[in-house]
Coordinates of C-alpha atoms in Angstrom, one line a residue:
M265 CA 0.0 0.0 0.0
K266 CA 1.5 3.3 -1.1
K267 CA 1.4 6.1 1.5
L268 CA 1.6 9.9 1.1
K269 CA 4.0 11.3 3.7
M270 CA 4.8 14.9 4.6
Q271 CA 8.4 15.7 5.1
R272 CA 9.0 17.4 8.4
K273 CA 12.0 18.1 10.6
P274 CA 11.5 16.4 14.0
T275 CA 12.7 17.9 17.2
L276 CA 13.4 16.2 20.5
L277 CA 10.6 18.3 22.0
R278 CA 8.1 17.0 19.4
M279 CA 9.3 13.5 19.9
A280 CA 8.9 13.8 23.6
L281 CA 5.4 15.2 23.2
A282 CA 4.5 12.4 20.8
T283 CA 5.7 9.9 23.3
L284 CA 3.5 11.5 25.9
V285 CA 0.5 11.4 23.5
V286 CA 1.0 7.7 23.0
A287 CA 1.2 7.1 26.7
I288 CA -2.0 9.1 27.3
V289 CA -3.9 7.3 24.5
L290 CA -2.8 3.8 25.6
G291 CA -3.9 4.7 29.1
F292 CA -7.4 5.6 27.9
C293 CA -6.8 8.9 29.8
Y294 CA -7.9 7.1 32.9
M295 CA -4.9 8.1 35.0
D296 CA -5.8 8.8 38.6
F297 CA -5.4 12.6 39.1
T298 CA -6.9 12.6 42.6
R299 CA -3.4 12.9 44.2
F300 CA -3.1 16.3 42.5
G301 CA -6.2 17.5 44.5
K302 CA -8.6 17.6 41.6
Q303 CA -9.9 14.9 39.2
E304 CA -10.7 16.3 35.7
P305 CA -11.2 14.2 32.6
I306 CA -8.8 14.8 29.6
N307 CA -10.4 15.1 26.2
Q308 CA -9.3 11.6 25.0
H309 CA -11.1 12.0 21.6
A310 CA -8.9 15.0 20.7
V311 CA -5.8 13.0 21.6
V312 CA -7.0 10.0 19.5
D313 CA -7.7 12.4 16.6
M314 CA -4.2 13.7 16.9
I315 CA -2.4 10.4 16.8
Q316 CA -4.7 8.8 14.2
K317 CA -3.9 11.5 11.6
H318 CA -0.7 9.5 10.9
V319 CA -0.7 6.9 8.2
F320 CA -0.3 3.3 9.3
E321 CA -1.1 0.0 7.5
P322 CA -4.7 -1.0 8.0
V323 CA -5.7 -4.3 9.6
L324 CA -7.6 -6.2 6.9
P325 CA -9.3 -9.5 7.0
D326 CA -7.7 -10.8 3.8
T327 CA -4.2 -10.6 5.3
A328 CA -3.3 -14.0 6.6
V329 CA -1.1 -14.4 9.7
T330 CA 2.0 -16.5 8.7
L331 CA 4.2 -18.4 11.1
P332 CA 7.0 -18.1 11.9
S333 CA 7.6 -14.9 9.9
D334 CA 4.9 -12.9 11.8
F335 CA 6.8 -13.1 15.1
R336 CA 8.9 -10.2 13.7
F337 CA 8.1 -6.6 14.4
H338 CA 5.6 -4.9 12.0
P339 CA 6.7 -1.2 11.9
D340 CA 4.1 -0.4 9.3
Y341 CA 1.5 -1.0 12.0
Q342 CA 1.1 1.4 14.9
H343 CA 1.6 -1.0 17.8
E344 CA 2.5 -4.5 18.9
W345 CA 1.8 -6.1 22.3
W346 CA 3.3 -9.3 23.8
Q347 CA 1.5 -10.6 26.8
Y348 CA 2.7 -13.5 29.1
F349 CA 0.9 -15.0 32.0
A350 CA 2.2 -17.9 34.2
N351 CA 0.8 -19.7 37.2
V352 CA 3.6 -21.4 39.1
E353 CA 4.2 -23.0 42.5
D354 CA 7.4 -23.6 44.5
E355 CA 8.7 -26.8 46.0
E356 CA 6.5 -26.3 49.1
G357 CA 3.3 -25.9 47.1
L358 CA 3.1 -22.0 47.5
Q359 CA 1.6 -20.4 44.4
Y360 CA 2.8 -17.4 42.5
A361 CA 1.6 -15.6 39.4
V362 CA 3.9 -13.9 36.8
Q363 CA 2.8 -11.3 34.3
W364 CA 5.1 -9.8 31.6
S365 CA 4.1 -7.3 28.9
Y366 CA 6.2 -5.9 26.1
F367 CA 4.8 -3.0 23.9
R368 CA 6.1 -1.4 20.7
I369 CA 4.3 1.8 19.9
A370 CA 5.0 4.2 17.0
S371 CA 4.4 7.8 17.6
D372 CA 4.2 8.3 13.8
E373 CA 4.8 6.4 10.6
R374 CA 8.3 7.6 9.7
K375 CA 11.2 5.2 9.1
M376 CA 14.0 7.0 10.9
V377 CA 17.1 5.9 12.7
G378 CA 18.9 7.0 15.9
W379 CA 17.2 9.5 18.1
Q380 CA 14.7 10.4 15.4
N381 CA 13.3 6.8 15.5
P382 CA 9.5 7.1 16.3
Q383 CA 9.3 3.8 18.2
V384 CA 8.6 3.7 21.9
Y385 CA 9.0 0.6 24.0
I386 CA 7.3 -0.2 27.3
S387 CA 7.6 -3.3 29.4
H388 CA 6.0 -4.4 32.7
I389 CA 6.8 -7.3 35.1
V390 CA 4.6 -8.3 37.9
V391 CA 4.9 -11.2 40.4
S392 CA 2.2 -11.8 43.0
N393 CA 0.9 -14.3 45.5
E394 CA -2.2 -14.1 47.7
T395 CA -0.8 -11.2 49.9
Q396 CA 2.1 -9.6 48.1
V397 CA 2.9 -7.9 44.8
W398 CA 6.3 -7.2 43.2
K399 CA 6.2 -4.9 40.1
E400 CA 8.3 -2.7 37.9
Q401 CA 8.0 -0.8 34.6
R402 CA 10.6 0.1 32.0
M403 CA 10.4 2.5 29.1
A404 CA 12.8 3.0 26.2
R405 CA 13.4 4.9 23.0
G406 CA 13.8 3.1 19.7
G407 CA 16.8 3.6 17.5
I408 CA 19.5 3.6 20.2
G409 CA 19.8 0.0 21.1
Q410 CA 18.1 0.2 24.4
A411 CA 15.2 -2.0 23.3
G412 CA 14.3 -3.9 20.2
M413 CA 14.2 -7.4 18.7
T414 CA 16.0 -9.9 16.5
I415 CA 14.3 -12.7 14.7
N416 CA 17.1 -15.2 14.1
P417 CA 17.7 -16.1 16.8
F418 CA 14.6 -14.7 18.4
R419 CA 15.2 -12.0 21.1
L420 CA 13.1 -9.3 22.6
W421 CA 14.8 -6.9 25.0
I422 CA 14.5 -3.7 27.0
D423 CA 17.6 -2.8 29.1
N424 CA 18.6 -6.0 30.9
W425 CA 15.1 -7.6 30.5
N426 CA 14.8 -10.1 27.6
W427 CA 13.0 -13.0 26.1
E428 CA 15.3 -15.1 24.0
S429 CA 15.4 -18.4 22.2
L430 CA 17.9 -20.2 19.9
G431 CA 15.4 -20.4 17.0
T432 CA 13.1 -18.1 14.9
T433 CA 10.1 -18.5 17.3
P434 CA 9.9 -17.6 21.0
F435 CA 9.9 -21.3 22.0
P436 CA 11.6 -23.0 23.7
G437 CA 12.6 -19.7 25.2
D438 CA 13.7 -18.0 28.4
L439 CA 12.3 -14.9 30.2
N440 CA 15.1 -13.2 32.1
V441 CA 14.2 -10.1 34.3
A442 CA 16.2 -8.4 37.0
T443 CA 15.2 -5.4 39.1
N444 CA 16.7 -3.9 42.3
E445 CA 14.0 -5.7 44.3
F446 CA 13.5 -9.0 42.6
S447 CA 14.5 -11.2 39.6
L448 CA 13.3 -14.3 37.7
K449 CA 14.6 -16.7 35.1
L450 CA 11.8 -18.8 33.5
H451 CA 12.2 -21.5 30.8
N452 CA 9.2 -21.9 28.6
Q453 CA 8.4 -25.0 26.5
M454 CA 5.5 -25.5 24.1
I455 CA 3.3 -28.5 24.9
G456 CA 0.6 -27.7 22.4
P457 CA 0.2 -25.8 19.0
F458 CA 0.0 -22.1 18.3
A459 CA -3.5 -20.8 17.8
L460 CA -4.6 -18.1 15.4
L461 CA -7.8 -16.6 16.9
G462 CA -10.6 -15.1 14.9
D463 CA -10.3 -15.6 11.2
N464 CA -6.8 -17.0 10.6
G465 CA -5.5 -14.5 13.2
Y466 CA -7.7 -11.6 12.2
Q467 CA -9.8 -10.6 15.2
P468 CA -12.5 -7.9 15.0
K469 CA -13.0 -5.8 18.2
H470 CA -16.1 -3.9 17.2
D471 CA -19.2 -5.0 15.3
L472 CA -19.8 -1.7 13.5
L473 CA -16.4 -0.1 13.1
P474 CA -13.3 -1.4 11.3
I475 CA -11.4 -2.0 14.5
A476 CA -9.4 -5.2 14.6
A477 CA -6.0 -6.7 15.4
F478 CA -3.9 -9.7 14.2
N479 CA -3.2 -12.3 16.9
I480 CA -1.0 -15.2 17.6
S481 CA -1.5 -17.2 20.8
A482 CA 0.6 -19.9 22.5
P483 CA -2.0 -21.2 25.0
F484 CA -0.1 -24.4 26.1
L485 CA 3.2 -23.7 27.8
S486 CA 5.1 -25.5 30.5
V487 CA 7.3 -23.3 32.6
S488 CA 10.1 -23.9 35.1
G489 CA 12.8 -21.8 36.6
E490 CA 13.7 -19.7 39.6
M491 CA 12.8 -16.4 41.3
N492 CA 14.5 -14.3 43.9
L493 CA 12.0 -12.0 45.8
D494 CA 13.1 -9.4 48.3
G495 CA 16.7 -10.7 48.3
N496 CA 15.7 -14.0 49.8
K497 CA 17.0 -17.4 48.7
L498 CA 16.2 -18.6 45.2
I499 CA 12.7 -20.0 44.8
R500 CA 12.4 -22.9 42.3
V501 CA 9.1 -22.9 40.5
K502 CA 7.2 -24.8 37.8
G503 CA 3.7 -24.5 36.3
S504 CA 1.9 -23.5 33.1
A505 CA 1.8 -20.3 31.0
W506 CA 0.1 -18.5 28.2
M507 CA 1.6 -16.1 25.7
S508 CA 0.0 -14.0 23.0
K509 CA 1.1 -11.4 20.5
E510 CA -1.1 -8.9 18.7
W511 CA -0.4 -6.0 16.3
S512 CA -2.7 -3.3 14.9
S513 CA -3.0 0.3 13.8
Q514 CA -6.0 1.4 15.8
L515 CA -5.2 1.9 19.5
I516 CA -8.8 2.6 20.5
S517 CA -12.1 3.7 19.0
Q518 CA -13.5 7.2 19.5
R519 CA -16.0 6.0 22.1
Q520 CA -14.3 3.0 23.6
K521 CA -14.4 2.8 27.4
G522 CA -12.2 -0.2 28.1
W523 CA -12.1 -4.0 27.9
D524 CA -12.4 -7.1 30.0
W525 CA -10.2 -10.1 29.2
F526 CA -10.2 -13.6 30.7
V527 CA -7.7 -16.5 30.0
I528 CA -8.7 -19.7 31.8
E529 CA -7.1 -23.1 31.7
L530 CA -10.2 -25.3 31.7
N531 CA -8.1 -28.5 31.8
K532 CA -4.7 -29.8 30.6
S533 CA -6.0 -29.9 27.0
E534 CA -8.4 -26.9 26.7
T535 CA -8.0 -23.2 27.3
L536 CA -10.8 -20.6 27.3
T537 CA -10.4 -17.0 26.4
I538 CA -13.2 -14.4 26.7
S539 CA -12.9 -10.7 25.6
R540 CA -15.4 -7.9 25.9
Y541 CA -14.8 -4.4 24.5
R542 CA -17.0 -1.7 26.1
H543 CA -18.1 1.3 24.2
Q544 CA -20.0 4.5 25.2
D545 CA -23.6 4.5 24.1
Q546 CA -23.2 1.2 22.3
M547 CA -23.5 -2.5 23.3
P548 CA -20.3 -4.2 24.2
Y549 CA -18.5 -6.4 21.7
L550 CA -18.2 -9.9 23.2
F551 CA -16.4 -12.9 21.8
G552 CA -14.2 -15.8 22.8
S553 CA -12.5 -19.1 21.9
I554 CA -12.0 -22.6 23.3
I555 CA -8.6 -23.7 22.2
S556 CA -7.6 -27.4 22.2
K557 CA -4.2 -29.1 22.3
T558 CA -5.3 -31.0 19.2
G559 CA -5.1 -27.7 17.2
N560 CA -8.8 -27.2 17.0
T561 CA -10.1 -23.7 18.0
I562 CA -13.8 -23.1 18.6
A563 CA -14.9 -19.5 18.0
L564 CA -17.5 -18.3 20.4
S565 CA -20.0 -15.5 19.5
E566 CA -21.8 -13.1 21.8
D567 CA -25.0 -15.1 21.7
Q568 CA -23.2 -18.2 23.1
I569 CA -21.6 -16.3 26.1
S570 CA -23.0 -14.8 29.3
L571 CA -20.5 -12.6 31.0
K572 CA -21.7 -10.7 34.2
A573 CA -19.8 -8.7 36.8
M574 CA -21.1 -9.9 40.1
K575 CA -19.2 -7.9 42.8
S576 CA -17.0 -4.9 42.8
Q577 CA -14.2 -3.9 45.2
I578 CA -13.2 -0.4 46.2
L579 CA -9.4 -0.3 45.8
D580 CA -6.9 2.1 47.3
G581 CA -7.6 5.6 45.9
G582 CA -11.3 4.9 45.6
K583 CA -11.3 3.1 42.3
R584 CA -14.2 0.6 42.0
V585 CA -13.3 -2.5 40.0
P586 CA -15.4 -5.7 39.4
L587 CA -13.3 -8.5 40.7
E588 CA -16.0 -11.3 40.8
W589 CA -17.6 -12.5 37.6
N590 CA -19.8 -15.2 36.2
I591 CA -19.1 -16.8 32.9
V592 CA -21.6 -19.2 31.4
I593 CA -21.4 -21.0 28.1
P594 CA -24.3 -23.5 28.1
E595 CA -23.5 -25.1 24.8
Y596 CA -20.1 -26.3 26.3
S597 CA -21.3 -26.9 29.9
I598 CA -19.2 -24.1 31.2
D599 CA -20.5 -22.2 34.3
L600 CA -17.8 -20.4 36.2
K601 CA -17.6 -18.1 39.2
V602 CA -14.4 -16.1 38.8
T603 CA -12.6 -14.4 41.7
A604 CA -9.4 -12.6 42.0
V605 CA -6.6 -14.2 44.0
N606 CA -5.2 -10.9 45.1
N607 CA -7.3 -7.7 44.9
N608 CA -4.3 -5.4 45.1
L609 CA -3.3 -5.6 41.4
Q610 CA -4.5 -2.3 40.0
L611 CA -1.2 -1.5 38.2
P612 CA -0.2 2.2 38.3
F613 CA 1.8 2.0 35.1
L614 CA 1.7 4.3 32.1
I615 CA -0.7 1.8 30.6
P616 CA -2.9 1.4 33.7
Y617 CA -5.1 -1.7 34.2
W618 CA -6.1 -4.3 36.8
E619 CA -4.4 -7.5 35.9
G620 CA -3.8 -10.6 37.9
P621 CA -4.5 -14.3 38.6
I622 CA -7.9 -15.7 39.2
N623 CA -9.5 -18.9 40.6
T624 CA -12.7 -20.4 39.4
T625 CA -15.4 -22.5 41.0
G626 CA -18.5 -24.2 39.4
S627 CA -18.1 -26.4 36.4
H628 CA -14.3 -26.1 36.5
Q629 CA -12.2 -25.4 39.6
V630 CA -9.1 -24.1 37.8
Q631 CA -6.8 -21.1 37.5
G632 CA -6.4 -18.2 35.0
F633 CA -5.8 -14.5 34.5
M634 CA -8.0 -11.5 34.2
Q635 CA -7.3 -8.0 32.7
L636 CA -9.7 -5.1 33.2
T637 CA -9.3 -1.6 31.9
G638 CA -11.4 1.6 31.9
Y639 CA -12.9 1.4 35.4

């Protein structure tokens, strides 16, 4: 697709402002301003208009996702998002959750090098158990070697955090993260196939507007390794994990309020994922998938799923977030009550959301993860 581009002389100030715009857009302008003495909404639609004037490649349904080549970066698209969840336990049976995110966001569509590179990188690491949370965020500029990726061998990095493997895909691969407070080294091995959700990896996120993303998921991972928390002795852990990658050119729609996302390991051979995108003055867009180790993926439509928030919690700072849910899919005998393992996982990052491990009761007594934005 041929693009018309305007030549302009970038300045460090303009790049800094563009980076701030991206951070505000990604955060849906739901930053908590109460600590400044007054809470006033920012005009998020004006910010969205500003950043969407740039020309990025559209996400089209006739573009097939191809493996392994689509594990690479896609700089013609505005953003890419790697998301990793792991439920692990130590040798004494104590359970921990690990969450790692890696974002590439383009402030505009130019292909520049060095300090004029428009790419911004953000990464989060969170470790939690029932009572404690360890977390940190990193940000980096593109073009100066502080963050980036290689495809052969596969490696994603930001500062001294990295995911690396010896091949052209992320698996088998190692997540290595070290902060001043904690560190972890986790080895991840595929025990099931990749899944292309939606239509061969093309996943709509609105029923009326052309908002969509490409998606690759790895829903069946075994994980083992070690963690060091608060300077204590090494904790050896093992468990299961999920990883996904998506890329797109539309951060949010004009009237999008947020989303709710659930990943639940129904059993050793099936994983359920449910997503709901909430829009102002419109019905939410709800969809899901049941992914099997055999390679079969069942797409779930809105009329097959009942998703209801049952109970909200008031968190520190006064934010009210629904942390108990009911998920019912009668056709597949799924009736789940979902509860958060640790309520204290409203993450105060540049991209703010509640994200953490969940337990389920009902038809399946299992574990998973939940991500909630826009509350």
